[in-house]
């Protein structure tokens, strides 16, 4: 009986020792991988595809986005036709306390080909360079005050408007917004123009 018990004890000790050795080996491999990661930061094949896929999703957002949050897509202040089957519906023209007016709407591609926002950026070279595929070429005209308003820009020259309007597929709609300096409080109606679209008269709310 004592021989069997001692044999079982030796087997148990051997099994425990083997398990401990394997655990140390696994820990050692994990440590080596960590060292390699510090030398090859940003080059891991598993991380690169995930970043690029996220970037692709961000690029596709404007194409599949509905009306901006807080804007009722069922309200149509104006509807104007553009070239190649494009239609712009303006949902809201709101005066904000910060001293600007925000125009929100939806552009729908009713044509049979892919469209992009390069035609709506305008002709000013500085704007085009900083805001490709955007609606930076839009303007508001106060006919009573005889003044034209251009889209606001930040200190880097980027427009306060929708950008990244690429590959708008046939049948797809994209929501857009544009922020302008606010006309005087006495001005309640302006003419809105976006390159390639007809001019629309819009009433300012707020």
CSV table of C-alpha atoms in Angstrom, one decimal:
chain,number,residue,atom,x,y,z
A,1,UNK,CA,0.0,0.0,0.0
A,2,UNK,CA,2.8,2.4,0.8
A,3,UNK,CA,4.5,1.7,-2.5
A,4,UNK,CA,1.3,2.6,-4.4
A,5,UNK,CA,0.8,5.7,-2.4
A,6,UNK,CA,4.4,6.9,-3.0
A,7,UNK,CA,4.0,6.2,-6.7
A,8,UNK,CA,0.8,8.2,-6.9
A,9,UNK,CA,2.5,11.0,-5.0
A,10,UNK,CA,5.5,11.1,-7.4
A,11,UNK,CA,3.1,11.2,-10.4
A,12,UNK,CA,1.1,14.0,-8.8
A,13,UNK,CA,4.3,16.0,-8.1
A,14,UNK,CA,5.5,15.4,-11.7
A,15,UNK,CA,2.2,16.6,-13.1
A,16,UNK,CA,2.2,19.7,-11.0
A,17,UNK,CA,5.8,20.4,-12.0
A,18,UNK,CA,5.0,20.0,-15.7
A,19,UNK,CA,2.0,22.3,-15.4
A,20,UNK,CA,4.1,24.9,-13.7
A,21,UNK,CA,6.8,24.7,-16.4
A,22,UNK,CA,4.2,25.1,-19.1
A,23,UNK,CA,2.7,28.2,-17.4
A,24,UNK,CA,6.1,29.8,-17.1
A,25,UNK,CA,6.7,29.1,-20.8
A,26,UNK,CA,3.5,30.8,-21.7
A,27,UNK,CA,4.3,33.8,-19.5
A,28,UNK,CA,7.7,34.1,-21.1
A,29,UNK,CA,6.2,34.1,-24.6
A,30,UNK,CA,3.8,36.8,-23.6
A,31,UNK,CA,6.6,39.0,-22.2
A,32,UNK,CA,8.6,38.6,-25.5
A,33,UNK,CA,5.6,39.6,-27.5
A,34,UNK,CA,5.2,42.7,-25.4
A,35,UNK,CA,8.8,43.7,-26.1
A,36,UNK,CA,8.3,43.3,-29.8
A,37,UNK,CA,5.2,45.5,-29.7
A,38,UNK,CA,7.2,48.3,-28.2
A,39,UNK,CA,9.6,48.2,-31.1
A,40,UNK,CA,7.0,47.8,-33.8
A,41,UNK,CA,4.3,50.2,-32.5
A,42,UNK,CA,1.6,50.9,-35.1
A,43,UNK,CA,2.8,48.2,-37.4
A,44,UNK,CA,0.8,45.3,-36.0
A,45,UNK,CA,-1.2,43.6,-38.9
A,46,UNK,CA,-4.2,43.0,-36.6
A,47,UNK,CA,-4.5,46.7,-35.6
A,48,UNK,CA,-4.0,48.3,-39.1
A,49,UNK,CA,-7.1,46.8,-40.8
A,50,UNK,CA,-9.3,47.9,-37.9
A,51,UNK,CA,-8.2,51.5,-38.2
A,52,UNK,CA,-8.6,51.6,-42.0
A,53,UNK,CA,-12.1,50.0,-41.7
A,54,UNK,CA,-13.0,52.7,-39.2
A,55,UNK,CA,-11.8,55.3,-41.6
A,56,UNK,CA,-13.8,53.9,-44.4
A,57,UNK,CA,-16.9,53.9,-42.2
A,58,UNK,CA,-16.3,57.6,-41.4
A,59,UNK,CA,-15.9,58.4,-45.1
A,60,UNK,CA,-19.3,56.7,-45.8
A,61,UNK,CA,-21.2,58.5,-43.1
A,62,UNK,CA,-22.2,61.5,-45.1
A,63,UNK,CA,-23.6,59.3,-47.8
A,64,UNK,CA,-25.9,57.3,-45.6
A,65,UNK,CA,-26.8,60.0,-43.0
A,66,UNK,CA,-30.4,61.2,-42.7
A,67,UNK,CA,-31.3,64.7,-41.6
A,68,UNK,CA,-29.2,66.2,-38.8
A,69,UNK,CA,-30.4,65.5,-35.2
A,70,UNK,CA,-33.1,68.0,-34.2
A,71,UNK,CA,-34.0,68.9,-37.8
A,72,UNK,CA,-37.4,67.6,-38.9
A,73,UNK,CA,-36.9,66.0,-42.4
A,74,UNK,CA,-40.6,66.3,-43.1
A,75,UNK,CA,-40.4,70.1,-43.1
A,76,UNK,CA,-39.6,71.5,-46.6
A,77,UNK,CA,-38.9,75.2,-46.6
A,78,UNK,CA,-37.7,74.9,-50.2
A,79,UNK,CA,-36.9,72.4,-52.9
A,80,UNK,CA,-34.5,73.2,-55.7
A,81,UNK,CA,-33.2,71.2,-58.6
A,82,UNK,CA,-29.5,70.9,-59.5
A,83,UNK,CA,-27.6,69.3,-62.3
A,84,UNK,CA,-27.6,65.6,-63.2
A,85,UNK,CA,-30.7,64.7,-61.2
A,86,UNK,CA,-29.6,66.2,-57.9
A,87,UNK,CA,-32.3,67.7,-55.7
A,88,UNK,CA,-31.8,69.9,-52.6
A,89,UNK,CA,-34.5,70.2,-49.9
A,90,UNK,CA,-34.0,72.8,-47.2
A,91,UNK,CA,-35.5,71.7,-43.9
A,92,UNK,CA,-34.5,74.5,-41.6
A,93,UNK,CA,-33.0,78.1,-41.5
A,94,UNK,CA,-32.4,79.0,-37.9
A,95,UNK,CA,-30.9,82.1,-36.3
A,96,UNK,CA,-28.9,81.2,-33.2
A,97,UNK,CA,-27.9,83.4,-30.3
A,98,UNK,CA,-24.2,83.0,-31.2
A,99,UNK,CA,-24.7,85.4,-34.1
A,100,UNK,CA,-25.0,83.0,-36.9
A,101,UNK,CA,-27.6,81.4,-39.1
A,102,UNK,CA,-27.6,77.6,-39.8
A,103,UNK,CA,-29.1,76.2,-43.0
A,104,UNK,CA,-29.9,72.5,-42.8
A,105,UNK,CA,-31.1,70.3,-45.6
A,106,UNK,CA,-30.8,67.1,-47.6
A,107,UNK,CA,-29.3,66.5,-51.1
A,108,UNK,CA,-30.7,63.5,-53.0
A,109,UNK,CA,-29.1,61.9,-56.0
A,110,UNK,CA,-32.0,61.1,-58.4
A,111,UNK,CA,-29.6,60.6,-61.3
A,112,UNK,CA,-28.1,57.4,-62.7
A,113,UNK,CA,-24.4,58.1,-61.8
A,114,UNK,CA,-22.3,58.7,-58.7
A,115,UNK,CA,-22.0,62.3,-57.6
A,116,UNK,CA,-19.6,64.1,-55.2
A,117,UNK,CA,-19.4,67.5,-53.5
A,118,UNK,CA,-16.5,68.9,-55.5
A,119,UNK,CA,-18.9,71.0,-57.6
A,120,UNK,CA,-20.4,72.7,-54.4
A,121,UNK,CA,-17.1,73.9,-52.9
A,122,UNK,CA,-17.0,77.2,-54.8
A,123,UNK,CA,-14.2,78.8,-56.8
A,124,UNK,CA,-12.1,80.5,-54.1
A,125,UNK,CA,-8.8,78.6,-54.2
A,126,UNK,CA,-8.2,78.8,-50.4
A,127,UNK,CA,-11.6,77.4,-49.7
A,128,UNK,CA,-11.2,74.6,-52.2
A,129,UNK,CA,-7.9,73.5,-50.8
A,130,UNK,CA,-9.1,73.4,-47.2
A,131,UNK,CA,-12.6,72.0,-47.9
A,132,UNK,CA,-12.7,69.6,-50.8
A,133,UNK,CA,-16.0,67.8,-51.5
A,134,UNK,CA,-18.0,70.2,-49.3
A,135,UNK,CA,-20.8,72.7,-49.5
A,136,UNK,CA,-18.4,75.6,-48.8
A,137,UNK,CA,-19.5,77.5,-51.9
A,138,UNK,CA,-23.0,78.3,-50.5
A,139,UNK,CA,-24.1,81.9,-49.9
A,140,UNK,CA,-26.9,83.9,-48.4
A,141,UNK,CA,-28.0,87.2,-49.9
A,142,UNK,CA,-29.9,89.9,-47.9
A,143,UNK,CA,-31.6,91.7,-50.7
A,144,UNK,CA,-33.0,94.4,-48.4
A,145,UNK,CA,-29.6,95.1,-46.8
A,146,UNK,CA,-27.9,94.5,-50.1
A,147,UNK,CA,-25.3,92.2,-48.6
A,148,UNK,CA,-23.9,88.8,-49.4
A,149,UNK,CA,-22.9,86.4,-46.6
A,150,UNK,CA,-20.4,83.5,-47.1
A,151,UNK,CA,-20.0,80.4,-45.0
A,152,UNK,CA,-18.1,80.9,-41.7
A,153,UNK,CA,-14.6,79.5,-41.4
A,154,UNK,CA,-12.4,78.6,-38.5
A,155,UNK,CA,-8.8,79.9,-38.0
A,156,UNK,CA,-7.4,77.1,-40.2
A,157,UNK,CA,-9.7,78.1,-43.1
A,158,UNK,CA,-12.0,75.1,-42.7
A,159,UNK,CA,-15.7,75.8,-43.3
A,160,UNK,CA,-18.4,75.4,-40.7
A,161,UNK,CA,-20.3,73.2,-43.1
A,162,UNK,CA,-20.6,69.6,-44.2
A,163,UNK,CA,-17.5,68.1,-45.8
A,164,UNK,CA,-16.4,64.7,-47.2
A,165,UNK,CA,-19.3,64.5,-49.7
A,166,UNK,CA,-17.8,61.8,-51.9
A,167,UNK,CA,-19.4,58.9,-53.9
A,168,UNK,CA,-23.1,59.8,-53.4
A,169,UNK,CA,-24.7,56.8,-55.0
A,170,UNK,CA,-27.9,57.0,-57.2
A,171,UNK,CA,-31.0,57.0,-55.0
A,172,UNK,CA,-29.0,58.0,-51.9
A,173,UNK,CA,-29.5,61.1,-49.8
A,174,UNK,CA,-27.0,63.1,-47.7
A,175,UNK,CA,-27.8,65.6,-45.0
A,176,UNK,CA,-25.9,68.9,-45.2
A,177,UNK,CA,-25.5,72.0,-43.0
A,178,UNK,CA,-24.0,75.4,-43.5
A,179,UNK,CA,-23.4,78.2,-41.0
A,180,UNK,CA,-23.3,81.9,-42.0
A,181,UNK,CA,-22.9,85.2,-40.1
A,182,UNK,CA,-26.4,86.3,-39.1
A,183,UNK,CA,-28.0,89.2,-41.0
A,184,UNK,CA,-29.6,92.0,-38.9
A,185,UNK,CA,-32.5,90.9,-36.8
A,186,UNK,CA,-34.8,92.9,-39.1
A,187,UNK,CA,-33.9,90.6,-42.0
A,188,UNK,CA,-36.3,87.7,-42.0
A,189,UNK,CA,-35.9,86.4,-45.5
A,190,UNK,CA,-32.7,85.7,-47.6
A,191,UNK,CA,-31.8,84.2,-50.9
A,192,UNK,CA,-29.8,81.0,-50.6
A,193,UNK,CA,-27.5,79.7,-53.4
A,194,UNK,CA,-25.5,76.5,-53.7
A,195,UNK,CA,-23.4,76.1,-56.8
A,196,UNK,CA,-25.2,74.0,-59.6
A,197,UNK,CA,-28.6,74.5,-57.8
A,198,UNK,CA,-31.2,77.1,-58.4
A,199,UNK,CA,-31.6,80.0,-56.0
A,200,UNK,CA,-34.2,79.6,-53.2
A,201,UNK,CA,-35.9,82.3,-51.0
A,202,UNK,CA,-35.8,81.2,-47.4
A,203,UNK,CA,-37.4,82.5,-44.2
A,204,UNK,CA,-35.2,82.7,-41.1
A,205,UNK,CA,-36.7,81.3,-37.9
A,206,UNK,CA,-35.5,81.9,-34.3
